[in-house]
Each structure stands twice: as C-alpha cells, then as structure tokens.
PDB file of C-alpha atoms and ligand atoms in Angstrom:
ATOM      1  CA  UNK A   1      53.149  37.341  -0.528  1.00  0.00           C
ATOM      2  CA  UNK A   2      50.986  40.455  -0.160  1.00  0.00           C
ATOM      3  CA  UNK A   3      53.320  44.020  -1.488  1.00  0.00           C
ATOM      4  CA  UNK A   4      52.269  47.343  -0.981  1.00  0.00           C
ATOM      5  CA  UNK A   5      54.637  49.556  -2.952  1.00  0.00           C
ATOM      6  CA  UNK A   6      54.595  53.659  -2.431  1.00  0.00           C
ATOM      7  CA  UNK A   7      55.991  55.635  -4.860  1.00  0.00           C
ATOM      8  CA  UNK A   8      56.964  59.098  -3.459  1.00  0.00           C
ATOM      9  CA  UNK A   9      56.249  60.706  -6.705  1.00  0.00           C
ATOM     10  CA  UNK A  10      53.064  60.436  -9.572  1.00  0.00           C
ATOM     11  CA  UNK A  11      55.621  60.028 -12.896  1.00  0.00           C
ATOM     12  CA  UNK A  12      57.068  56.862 -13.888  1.00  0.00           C
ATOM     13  CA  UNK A  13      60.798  57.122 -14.023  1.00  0.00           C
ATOM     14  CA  UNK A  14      63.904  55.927 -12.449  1.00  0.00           C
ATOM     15  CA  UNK A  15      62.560  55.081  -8.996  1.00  0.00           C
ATOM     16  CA  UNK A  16      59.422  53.777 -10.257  1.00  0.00           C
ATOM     17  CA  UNK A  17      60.842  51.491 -13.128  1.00  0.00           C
ATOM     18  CA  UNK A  18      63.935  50.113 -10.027  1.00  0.00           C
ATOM     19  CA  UNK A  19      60.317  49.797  -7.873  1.00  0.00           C
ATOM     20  CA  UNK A  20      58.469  47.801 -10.714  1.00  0.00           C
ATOM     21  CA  UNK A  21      61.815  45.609 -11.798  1.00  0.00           C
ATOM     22  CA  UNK A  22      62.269  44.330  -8.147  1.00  0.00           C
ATOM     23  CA  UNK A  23      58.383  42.969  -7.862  1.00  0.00           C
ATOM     24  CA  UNK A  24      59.315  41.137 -10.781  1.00  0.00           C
ATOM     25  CA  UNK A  25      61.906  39.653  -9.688  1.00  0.00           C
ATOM     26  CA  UNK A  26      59.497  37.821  -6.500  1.00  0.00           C
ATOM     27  CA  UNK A  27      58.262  34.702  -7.363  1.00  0.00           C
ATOM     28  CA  UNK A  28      55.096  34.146  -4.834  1.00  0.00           C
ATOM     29  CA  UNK A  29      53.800  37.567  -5.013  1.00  0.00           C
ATOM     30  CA  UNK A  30      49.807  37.067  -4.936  1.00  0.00           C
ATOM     31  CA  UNK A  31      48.544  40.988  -4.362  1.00  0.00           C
ATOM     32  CA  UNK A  32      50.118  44.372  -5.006  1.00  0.00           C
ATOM     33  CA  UNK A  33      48.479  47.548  -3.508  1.00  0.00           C
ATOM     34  CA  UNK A  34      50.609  50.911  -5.725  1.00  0.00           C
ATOM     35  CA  UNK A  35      49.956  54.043  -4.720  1.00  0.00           C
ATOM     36  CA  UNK A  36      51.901  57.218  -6.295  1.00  0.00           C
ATOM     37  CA  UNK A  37      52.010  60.548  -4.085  1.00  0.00           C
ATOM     38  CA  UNK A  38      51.215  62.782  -3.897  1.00  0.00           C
ATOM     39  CA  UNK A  39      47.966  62.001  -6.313  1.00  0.00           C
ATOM     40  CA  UNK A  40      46.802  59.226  -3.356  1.00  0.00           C
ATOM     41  CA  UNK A  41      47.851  61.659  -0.589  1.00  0.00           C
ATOM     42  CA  UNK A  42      47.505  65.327  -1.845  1.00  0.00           C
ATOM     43  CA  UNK A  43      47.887  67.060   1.672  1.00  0.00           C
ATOM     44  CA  UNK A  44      50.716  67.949   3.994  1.00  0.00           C
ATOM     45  CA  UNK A  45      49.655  67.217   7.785  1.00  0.00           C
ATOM     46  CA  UNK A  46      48.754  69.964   9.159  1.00  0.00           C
ATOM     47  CA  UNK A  47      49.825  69.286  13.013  1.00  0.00           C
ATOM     48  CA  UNK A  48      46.536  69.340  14.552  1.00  0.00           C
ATOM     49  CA  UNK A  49      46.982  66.565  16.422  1.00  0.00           C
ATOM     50  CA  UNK A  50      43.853  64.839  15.980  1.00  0.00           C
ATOM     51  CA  UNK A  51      45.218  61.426  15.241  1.00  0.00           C
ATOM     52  CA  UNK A  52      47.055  61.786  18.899  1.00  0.00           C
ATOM     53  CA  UNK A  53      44.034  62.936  20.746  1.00  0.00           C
ATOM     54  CA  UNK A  54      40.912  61.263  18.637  1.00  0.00           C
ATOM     55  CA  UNK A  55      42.280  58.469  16.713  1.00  0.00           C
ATOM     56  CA  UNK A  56      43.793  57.763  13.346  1.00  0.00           C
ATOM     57  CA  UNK A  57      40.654  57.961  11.657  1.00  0.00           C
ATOM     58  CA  UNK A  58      39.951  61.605  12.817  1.00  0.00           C
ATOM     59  CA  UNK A  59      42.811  62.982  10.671  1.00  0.00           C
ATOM     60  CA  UNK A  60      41.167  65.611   8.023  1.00  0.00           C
ATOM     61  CA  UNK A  61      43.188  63.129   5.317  1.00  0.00           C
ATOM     62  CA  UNK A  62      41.828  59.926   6.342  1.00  0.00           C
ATOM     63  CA  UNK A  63      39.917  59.380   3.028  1.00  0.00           C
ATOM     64  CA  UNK A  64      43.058  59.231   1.896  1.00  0.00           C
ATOM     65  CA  UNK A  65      45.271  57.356   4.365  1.00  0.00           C
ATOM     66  CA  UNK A  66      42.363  54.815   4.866  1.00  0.00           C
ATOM     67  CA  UNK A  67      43.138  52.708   1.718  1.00  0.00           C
ATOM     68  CA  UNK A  68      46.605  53.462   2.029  1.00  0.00           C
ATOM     69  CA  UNK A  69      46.489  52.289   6.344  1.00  0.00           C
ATOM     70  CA  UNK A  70      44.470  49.306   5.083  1.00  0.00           C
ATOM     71  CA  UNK A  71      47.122  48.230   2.059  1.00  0.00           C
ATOM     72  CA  UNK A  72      50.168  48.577   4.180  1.00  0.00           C
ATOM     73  CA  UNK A  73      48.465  46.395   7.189  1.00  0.00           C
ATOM     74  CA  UNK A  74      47.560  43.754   5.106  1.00  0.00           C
ATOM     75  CA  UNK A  75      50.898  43.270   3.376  1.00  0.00           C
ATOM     76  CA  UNK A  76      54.027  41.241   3.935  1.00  0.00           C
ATOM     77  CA  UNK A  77      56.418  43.320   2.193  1.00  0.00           C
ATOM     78  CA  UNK A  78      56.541  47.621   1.501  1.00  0.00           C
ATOM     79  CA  UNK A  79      58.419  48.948  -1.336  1.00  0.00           C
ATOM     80  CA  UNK A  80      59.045  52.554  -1.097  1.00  0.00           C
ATOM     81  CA  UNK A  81      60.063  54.264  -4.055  1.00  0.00           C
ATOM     82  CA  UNK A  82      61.667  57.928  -3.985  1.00  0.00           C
ATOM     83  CA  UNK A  83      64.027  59.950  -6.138  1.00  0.00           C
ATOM     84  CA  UNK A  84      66.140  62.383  -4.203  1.00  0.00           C
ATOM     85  CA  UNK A  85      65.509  65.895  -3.499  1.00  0.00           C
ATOM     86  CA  UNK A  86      67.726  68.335  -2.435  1.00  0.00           C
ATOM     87  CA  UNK A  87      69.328  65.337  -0.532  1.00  0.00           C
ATOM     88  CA  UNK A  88      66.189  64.100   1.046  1.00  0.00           C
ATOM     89  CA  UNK A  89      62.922  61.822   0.112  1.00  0.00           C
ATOM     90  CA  UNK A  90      60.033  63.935  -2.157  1.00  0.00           C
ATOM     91  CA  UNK A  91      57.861  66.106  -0.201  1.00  0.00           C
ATOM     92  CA  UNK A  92      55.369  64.106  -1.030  1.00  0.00           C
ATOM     93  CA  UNK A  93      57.019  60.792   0.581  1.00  0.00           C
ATOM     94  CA  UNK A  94      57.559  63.222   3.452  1.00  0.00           C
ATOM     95  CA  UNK A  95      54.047  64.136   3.817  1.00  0.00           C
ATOM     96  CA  UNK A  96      53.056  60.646   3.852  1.00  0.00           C
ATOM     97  CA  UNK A  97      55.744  59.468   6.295  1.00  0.00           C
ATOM     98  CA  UNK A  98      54.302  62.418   8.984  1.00  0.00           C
ATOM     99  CA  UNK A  99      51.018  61.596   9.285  1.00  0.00           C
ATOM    100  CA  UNK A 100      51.869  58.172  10.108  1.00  0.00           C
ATOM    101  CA  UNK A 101      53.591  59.209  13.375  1.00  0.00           C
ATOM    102  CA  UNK A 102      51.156  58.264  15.806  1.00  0.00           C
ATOM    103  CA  UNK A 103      52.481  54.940  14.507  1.00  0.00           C
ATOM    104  CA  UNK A 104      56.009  55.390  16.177  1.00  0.00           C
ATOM    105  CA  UNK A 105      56.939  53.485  19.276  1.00  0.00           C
ATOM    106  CA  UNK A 106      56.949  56.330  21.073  1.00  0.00           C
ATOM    107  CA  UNK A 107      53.080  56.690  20.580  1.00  0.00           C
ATOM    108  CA  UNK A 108      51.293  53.574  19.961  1.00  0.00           C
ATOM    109  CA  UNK A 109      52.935  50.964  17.530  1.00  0.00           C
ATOM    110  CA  UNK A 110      51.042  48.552  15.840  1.00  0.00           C
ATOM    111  CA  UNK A 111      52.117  44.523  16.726  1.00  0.00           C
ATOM    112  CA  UNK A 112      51.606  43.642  12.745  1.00  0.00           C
ATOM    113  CA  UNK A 113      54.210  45.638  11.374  1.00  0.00           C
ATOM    114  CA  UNK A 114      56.881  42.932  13.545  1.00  0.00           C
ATOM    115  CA  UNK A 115      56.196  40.880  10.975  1.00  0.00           C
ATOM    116  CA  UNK A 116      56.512  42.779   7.990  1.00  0.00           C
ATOM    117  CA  UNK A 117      60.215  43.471   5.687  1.00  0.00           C
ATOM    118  CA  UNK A 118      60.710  46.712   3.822  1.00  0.00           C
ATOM    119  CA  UNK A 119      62.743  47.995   0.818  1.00  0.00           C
ATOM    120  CA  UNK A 120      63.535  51.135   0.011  1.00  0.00           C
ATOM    121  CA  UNK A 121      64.564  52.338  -3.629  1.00  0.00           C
ATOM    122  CA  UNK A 122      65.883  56.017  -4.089  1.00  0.00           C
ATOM    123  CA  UNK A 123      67.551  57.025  -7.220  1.00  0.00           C
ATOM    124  CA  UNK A 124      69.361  60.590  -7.158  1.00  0.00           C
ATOM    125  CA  UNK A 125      71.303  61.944 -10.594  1.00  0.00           C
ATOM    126  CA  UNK A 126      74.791  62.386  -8.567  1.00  0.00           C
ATOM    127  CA  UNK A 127      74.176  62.283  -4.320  1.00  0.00           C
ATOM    128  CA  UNK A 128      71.910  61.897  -1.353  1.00  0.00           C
ATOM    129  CA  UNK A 129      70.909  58.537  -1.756  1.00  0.00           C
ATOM    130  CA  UNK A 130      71.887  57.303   1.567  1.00  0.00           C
ATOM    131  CA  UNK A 131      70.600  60.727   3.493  1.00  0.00           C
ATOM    132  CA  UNK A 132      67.156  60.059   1.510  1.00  0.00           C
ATOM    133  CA  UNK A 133      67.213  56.406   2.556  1.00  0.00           C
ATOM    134  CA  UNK A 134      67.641  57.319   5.917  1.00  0.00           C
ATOM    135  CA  UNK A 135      64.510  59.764   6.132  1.00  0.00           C
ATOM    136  CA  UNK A 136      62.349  56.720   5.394  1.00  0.00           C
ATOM    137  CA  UNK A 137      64.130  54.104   7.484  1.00  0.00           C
ATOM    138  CA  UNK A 138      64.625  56.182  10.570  1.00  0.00           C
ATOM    139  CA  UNK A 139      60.316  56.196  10.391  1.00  0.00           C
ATOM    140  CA  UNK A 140      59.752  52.310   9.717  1.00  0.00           C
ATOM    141  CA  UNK A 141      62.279  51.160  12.227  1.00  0.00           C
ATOM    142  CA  UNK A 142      60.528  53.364  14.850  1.00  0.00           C
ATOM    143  CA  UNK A 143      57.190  51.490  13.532  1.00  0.00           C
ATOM    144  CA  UNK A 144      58.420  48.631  14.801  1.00  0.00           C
ATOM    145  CA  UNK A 145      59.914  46.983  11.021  1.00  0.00           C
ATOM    146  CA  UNK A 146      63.246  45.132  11.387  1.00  0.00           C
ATOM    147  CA  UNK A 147      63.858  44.105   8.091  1.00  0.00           C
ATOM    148  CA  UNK A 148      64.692  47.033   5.789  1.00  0.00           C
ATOM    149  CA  UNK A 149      66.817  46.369   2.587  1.00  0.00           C
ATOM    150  CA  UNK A 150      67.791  49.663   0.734  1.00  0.00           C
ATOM    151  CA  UNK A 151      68.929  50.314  -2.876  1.00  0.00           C
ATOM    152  CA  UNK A 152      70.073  53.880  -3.716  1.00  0.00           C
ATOM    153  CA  UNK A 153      71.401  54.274  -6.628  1.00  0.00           C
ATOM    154  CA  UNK A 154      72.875  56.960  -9.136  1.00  0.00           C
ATOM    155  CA  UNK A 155      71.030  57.573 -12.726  1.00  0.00           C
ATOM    156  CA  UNK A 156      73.010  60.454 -14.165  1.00  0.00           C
ATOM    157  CA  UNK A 157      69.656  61.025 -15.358  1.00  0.00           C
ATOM    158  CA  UNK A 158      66.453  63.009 -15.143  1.00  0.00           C
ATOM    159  CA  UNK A 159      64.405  59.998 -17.276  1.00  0.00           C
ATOM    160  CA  UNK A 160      65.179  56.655 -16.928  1.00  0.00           C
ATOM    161  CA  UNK A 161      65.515  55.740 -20.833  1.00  0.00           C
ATOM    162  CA  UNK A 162      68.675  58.086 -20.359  1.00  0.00           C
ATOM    163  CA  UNK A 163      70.101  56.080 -17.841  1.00  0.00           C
ATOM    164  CA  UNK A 164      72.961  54.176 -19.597  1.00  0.00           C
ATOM    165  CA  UNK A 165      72.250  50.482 -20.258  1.00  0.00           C
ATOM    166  CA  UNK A 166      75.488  49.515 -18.335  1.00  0.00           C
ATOM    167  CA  UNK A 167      74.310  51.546 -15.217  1.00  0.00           C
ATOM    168  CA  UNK A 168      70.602  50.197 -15.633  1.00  0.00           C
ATOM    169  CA  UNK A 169      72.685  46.290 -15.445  1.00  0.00           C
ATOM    170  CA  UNK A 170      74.148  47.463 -12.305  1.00  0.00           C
ATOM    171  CA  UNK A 171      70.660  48.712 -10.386  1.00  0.00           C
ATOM    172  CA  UNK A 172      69.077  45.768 -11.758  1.00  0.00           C
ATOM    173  CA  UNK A 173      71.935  42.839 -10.528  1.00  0.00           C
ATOM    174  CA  UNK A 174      71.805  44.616  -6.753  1.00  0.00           C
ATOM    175  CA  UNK A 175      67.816  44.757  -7.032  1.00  0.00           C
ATOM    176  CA  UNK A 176      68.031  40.289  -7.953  1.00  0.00           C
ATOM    177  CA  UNK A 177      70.279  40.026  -4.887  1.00  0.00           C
ATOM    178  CA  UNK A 178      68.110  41.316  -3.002  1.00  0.00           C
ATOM    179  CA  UNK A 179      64.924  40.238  -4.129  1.00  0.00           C
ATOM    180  CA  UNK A 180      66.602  36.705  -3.528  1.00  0.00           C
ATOM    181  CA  UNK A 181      67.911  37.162  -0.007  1.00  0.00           C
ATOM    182  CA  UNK A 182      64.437  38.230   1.507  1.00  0.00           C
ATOM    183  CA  UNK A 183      63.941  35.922   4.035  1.00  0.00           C
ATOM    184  CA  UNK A 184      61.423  34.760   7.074  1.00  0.00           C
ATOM    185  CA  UNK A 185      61.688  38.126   8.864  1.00  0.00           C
ATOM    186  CA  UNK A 186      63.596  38.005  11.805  1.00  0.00           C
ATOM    187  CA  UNK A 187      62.766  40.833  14.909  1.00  0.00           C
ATOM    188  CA  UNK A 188      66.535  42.225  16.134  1.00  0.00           C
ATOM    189  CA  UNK A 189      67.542  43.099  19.615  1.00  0.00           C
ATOM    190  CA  UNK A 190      68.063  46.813  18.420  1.00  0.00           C
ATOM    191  CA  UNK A 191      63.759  46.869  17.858  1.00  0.00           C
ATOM    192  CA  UNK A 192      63.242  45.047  20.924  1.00  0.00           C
ATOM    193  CA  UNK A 193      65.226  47.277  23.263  1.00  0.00           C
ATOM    194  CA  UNK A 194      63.528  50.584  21.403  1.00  0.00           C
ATOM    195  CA  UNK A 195      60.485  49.094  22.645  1.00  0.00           C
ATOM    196  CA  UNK A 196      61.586  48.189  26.027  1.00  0.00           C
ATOM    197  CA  UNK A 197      63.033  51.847  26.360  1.00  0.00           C
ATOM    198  CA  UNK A 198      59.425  53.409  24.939  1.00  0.00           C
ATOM    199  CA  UNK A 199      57.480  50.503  27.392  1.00  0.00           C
ATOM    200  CA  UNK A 200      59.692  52.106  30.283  1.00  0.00           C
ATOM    201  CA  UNK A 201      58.440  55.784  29.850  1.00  0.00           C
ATOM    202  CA  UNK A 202      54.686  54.611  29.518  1.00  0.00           C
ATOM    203  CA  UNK A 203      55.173  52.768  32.601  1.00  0.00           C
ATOM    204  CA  UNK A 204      56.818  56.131  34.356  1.00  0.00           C
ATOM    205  CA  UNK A 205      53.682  57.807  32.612  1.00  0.00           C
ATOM    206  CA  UNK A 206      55.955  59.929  30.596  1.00  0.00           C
ATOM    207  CA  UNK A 207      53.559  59.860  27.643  1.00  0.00           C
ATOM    208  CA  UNK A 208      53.101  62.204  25.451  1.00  0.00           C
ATOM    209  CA  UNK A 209      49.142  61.682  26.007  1.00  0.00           C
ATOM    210  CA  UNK A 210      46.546  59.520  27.755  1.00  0.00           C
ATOM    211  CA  UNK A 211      45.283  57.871  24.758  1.00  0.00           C
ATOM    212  CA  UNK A 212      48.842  56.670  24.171  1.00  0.00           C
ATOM    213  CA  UNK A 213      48.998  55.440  27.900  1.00  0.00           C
ATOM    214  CA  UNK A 214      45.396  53.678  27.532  1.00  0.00           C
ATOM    215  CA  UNK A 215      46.772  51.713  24.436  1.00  0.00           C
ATOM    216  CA  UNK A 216      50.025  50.552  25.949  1.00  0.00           C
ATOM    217  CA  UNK A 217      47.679  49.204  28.481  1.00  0.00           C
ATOM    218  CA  UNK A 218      45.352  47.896  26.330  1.00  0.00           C
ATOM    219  CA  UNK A 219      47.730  46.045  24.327  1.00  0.00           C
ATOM    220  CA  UNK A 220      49.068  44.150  27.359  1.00  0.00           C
ATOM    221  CA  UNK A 221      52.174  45.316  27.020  1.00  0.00           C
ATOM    222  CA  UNK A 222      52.664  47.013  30.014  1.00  0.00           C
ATOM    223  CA  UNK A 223      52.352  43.266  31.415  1.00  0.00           C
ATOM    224  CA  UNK A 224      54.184  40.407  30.082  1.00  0.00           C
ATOM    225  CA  UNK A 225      53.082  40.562  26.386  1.00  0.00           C
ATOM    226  CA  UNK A 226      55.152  42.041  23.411  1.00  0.00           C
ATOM    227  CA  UNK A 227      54.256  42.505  20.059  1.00  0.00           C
ATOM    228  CA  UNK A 228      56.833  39.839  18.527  1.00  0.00           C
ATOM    229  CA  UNK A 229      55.754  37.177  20.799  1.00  0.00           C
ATOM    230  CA  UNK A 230      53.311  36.719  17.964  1.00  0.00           C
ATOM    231  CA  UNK A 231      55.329  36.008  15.018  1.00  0.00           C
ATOM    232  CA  UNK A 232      58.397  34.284  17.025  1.00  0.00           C
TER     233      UNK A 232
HETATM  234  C1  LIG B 301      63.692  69.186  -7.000  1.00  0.00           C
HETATM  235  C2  LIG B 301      64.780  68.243  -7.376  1.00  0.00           C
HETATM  236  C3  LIG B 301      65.862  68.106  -6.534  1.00  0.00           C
HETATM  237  C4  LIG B 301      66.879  67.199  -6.831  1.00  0.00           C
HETATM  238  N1  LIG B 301      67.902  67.041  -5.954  1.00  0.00           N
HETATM  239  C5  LIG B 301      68.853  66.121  -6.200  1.00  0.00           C
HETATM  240  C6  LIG B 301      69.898  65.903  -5.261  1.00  0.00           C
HETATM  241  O1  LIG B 301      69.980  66.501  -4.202  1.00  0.00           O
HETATM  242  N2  LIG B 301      70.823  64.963  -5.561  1.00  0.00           N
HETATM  243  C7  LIG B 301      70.798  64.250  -6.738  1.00  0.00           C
HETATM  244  O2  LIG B 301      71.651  63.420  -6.948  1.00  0.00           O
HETATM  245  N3  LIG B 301      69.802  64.428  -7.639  1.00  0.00           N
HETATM  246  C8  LIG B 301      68.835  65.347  -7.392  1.00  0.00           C
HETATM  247  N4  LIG B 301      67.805  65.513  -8.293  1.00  0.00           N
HETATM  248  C9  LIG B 301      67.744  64.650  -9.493  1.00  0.00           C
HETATM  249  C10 LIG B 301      66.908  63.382  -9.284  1.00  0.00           C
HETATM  250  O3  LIG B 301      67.073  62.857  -7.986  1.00  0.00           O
HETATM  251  C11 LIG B 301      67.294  62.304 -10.286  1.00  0.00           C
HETATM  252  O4  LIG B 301      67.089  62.751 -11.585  1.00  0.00           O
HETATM  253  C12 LIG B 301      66.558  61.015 -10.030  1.00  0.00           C
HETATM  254  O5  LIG B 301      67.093  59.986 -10.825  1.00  0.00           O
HETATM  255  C13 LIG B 301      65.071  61.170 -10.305  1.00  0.00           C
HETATM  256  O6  LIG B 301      64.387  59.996  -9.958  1.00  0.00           O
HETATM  257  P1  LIG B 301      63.011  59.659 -10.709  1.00  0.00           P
HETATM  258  O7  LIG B 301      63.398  59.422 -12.146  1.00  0.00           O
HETATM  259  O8  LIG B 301      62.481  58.444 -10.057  1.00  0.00           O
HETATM  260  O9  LIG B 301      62.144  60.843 -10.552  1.00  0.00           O
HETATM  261  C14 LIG B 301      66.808  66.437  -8.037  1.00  0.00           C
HETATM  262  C15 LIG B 301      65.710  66.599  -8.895  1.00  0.00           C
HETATM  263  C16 LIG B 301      64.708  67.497  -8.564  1.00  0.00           C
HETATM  264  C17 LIG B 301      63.530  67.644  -9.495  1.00  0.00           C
END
C-alpha cells in the first residue's frame, strides 16, 4: 500500500507521533510520501483563480503542490495530521486544503481519488476535535473519497512526552482498531448522489466556468460513464 501522510504543522508532537504510530501499525505499507506544512506549502492561496481558468499547474504555488498533487495521486491511503486551533485545523492544513478546490465535485473531480481511504488524526489539549475533523472531511468527501476514518483525541498537553502514559494507551488502542478495520474501499450512495447532483448542474450548464464544463465532457461523464465504474 502506497501512504501519503500530511502533517498540518512542521514540529513533531502529538498529532505527528498519533500520525507516525498508526503507519506502524499497517502491515503491507511499501511507500510513504510525509510532508509537514507549512515548510512544503509556505503560501496561503491567494484567490486568483488561475487553477479554475488555466489549470492546476498555473497556480503561483505549483512548485509546491506539484510533489505534493503527485504523492497524494499515487497513493492508496492519506493520513492527515492536525492539532486543533482555535477549534479548527492549522492554518497551514487550511491553506493546503484551499488550493485544492478545483478538485471538488463541484469543479472537476478527479476519478482516482474513488479509490482511495483517508484518516484523519487531530489532537486538541481540551476541545474542537470533531469541528477540526470536520474542516478536513467536509473537503475530501467533496473530492470524491468515501472512506474517511477519524481519530481526535484529547492530550492535556502542549508536547506529547507530557501526555500521560494512560491517555497515550487510549489514542494508541483506537489508532490499532482502526488501522485493522481498513478495508477494500467501498464508494457509498451519499458520494454517488453528490456526483449525480454536481453531473446535473453541468448538464443545465450551471458551471461555475467553461473549463469545468469541457472536463465533465471530457471525462465522459456527462454520458454513461462515472468515475467508480472503475474500481467497482
Ligand atoms: C494557536 C493555538 C490554538 C489552540 N487552540 C486549541 C483549541 O481550540 N482547543 C484545544 O483543545 N486545544 C487548543 N490548542 C492546544 C493544542 O491543540 C494541543 O496542545 C494539541 O495537542 C497540539 O497538537 P500537536 O502536539 O500535534 O501540535 C491550541 C494551541 C495553539 C498553539
């Protein structure tokens, strides 16, 4: 299995060490891609739309998306890692999350990531776990991803060699569970009607621009084809 695990900030810490602990825990794991942000994505988007109109490769930070584009395509499973801030994901995760959204249904979706599973890790000192979970899964269900495990957890902590042993036991027994239940993914109706509902509006040419419309059509999906057909 191919892993591409993003860690939504540079220092190695709570999130980081639940991130590592749960690759361990795989048995057929043959390539990891890491990246830590924002040192492999130093930039905010900047809304200038070039990825819409031009193509993902005309965004000012493609230098830096391009290894991380080319990781995350080529893997089976993502690991995002993110502590919580103010009851969200890092700015840096966020950063990272935004200039993938040309990659949303609503724009132009990429068949691979049908096949792919996803965990996400957040650890937070006291709350926001599940707020900061959602900012990341709202984005990879709308890329098309139907398996996403999450593991939020509390340190009580700012480093993780203060987070009590007993605690650490606990984070560790949910991340084995997991680890073990990842299965053959398996594409829900919930993803397939999203993509139905987004296939309707290109169809009614409600997109939000041509390029969008010209890859829709390009795809074959305006037709009979549909980006799980491939991995069912
Ligand atoms: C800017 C900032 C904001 C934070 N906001 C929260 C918060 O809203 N809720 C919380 O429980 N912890 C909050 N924390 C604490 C961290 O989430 C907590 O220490 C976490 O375990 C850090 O994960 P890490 O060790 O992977 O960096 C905040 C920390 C920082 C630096």
């Amino acid at each position: 299995m191919k892993v591409t695990i993003i860690h939504g900030q540079n220092h190695k810490e709570s999130s980081y060490h639940a991130g590592r602990f749960f690759i361990e825990q795989l048995n057929d794991v043959e390539d990891i891609h890491e990246f830590f942000l924002p040192k492999d994505l130093p930039a905010f988007c900047m809304g200038c739309y070039r990825c819409m109109h031009e193509g993902e490769d005309h965004c000012p930070h493609y230098q830096y998306l391009k290894p991380i584009t080319k990781a995350i395509e080529s893997s089976d499973l993502l690991i995002f890692t993110t502590p919580v801030y103010c009851l969200h994901v890092s700015a840096s995760m966020k950063a990272l999350l935004d200039h993938y959204f040309t990659w949303w249904y609503t724009h132009r979706p990429k068949a691979i990531m049908y096949k792919k599973q996803a965990i996400i890790i957040s650890s937070g000192a006291g709350a926001g776990m599940k707020s900061t979970i959602k900012d990341i899964k709202t984005s990879l269900s709308h890329w098309g991803i139907s398996n996403i495990k999450t593991c939020g957890f509390r340190s009580q902590a700012i480093h993780w060699n203060e987070v009590n042993e007993k605690n650490k036991q606990n984070i560790q027994k949910k991340l084995i569970h997991i680890a073990h239940s990842l299965k053959q993914p398996h594409i829900t109706i919930k993803i397939k009607i999203m993509f139905m509902m987004m296939r309707f509006m290109q169809i009614k040419k409600w997109s939000a621009c041509q390029k969008d419309y010209d890859y829709w059509k390009e795809q074959g999906w305006l037709n009979h084809k549909r980006p799980w057909k491939l991995y069912e």
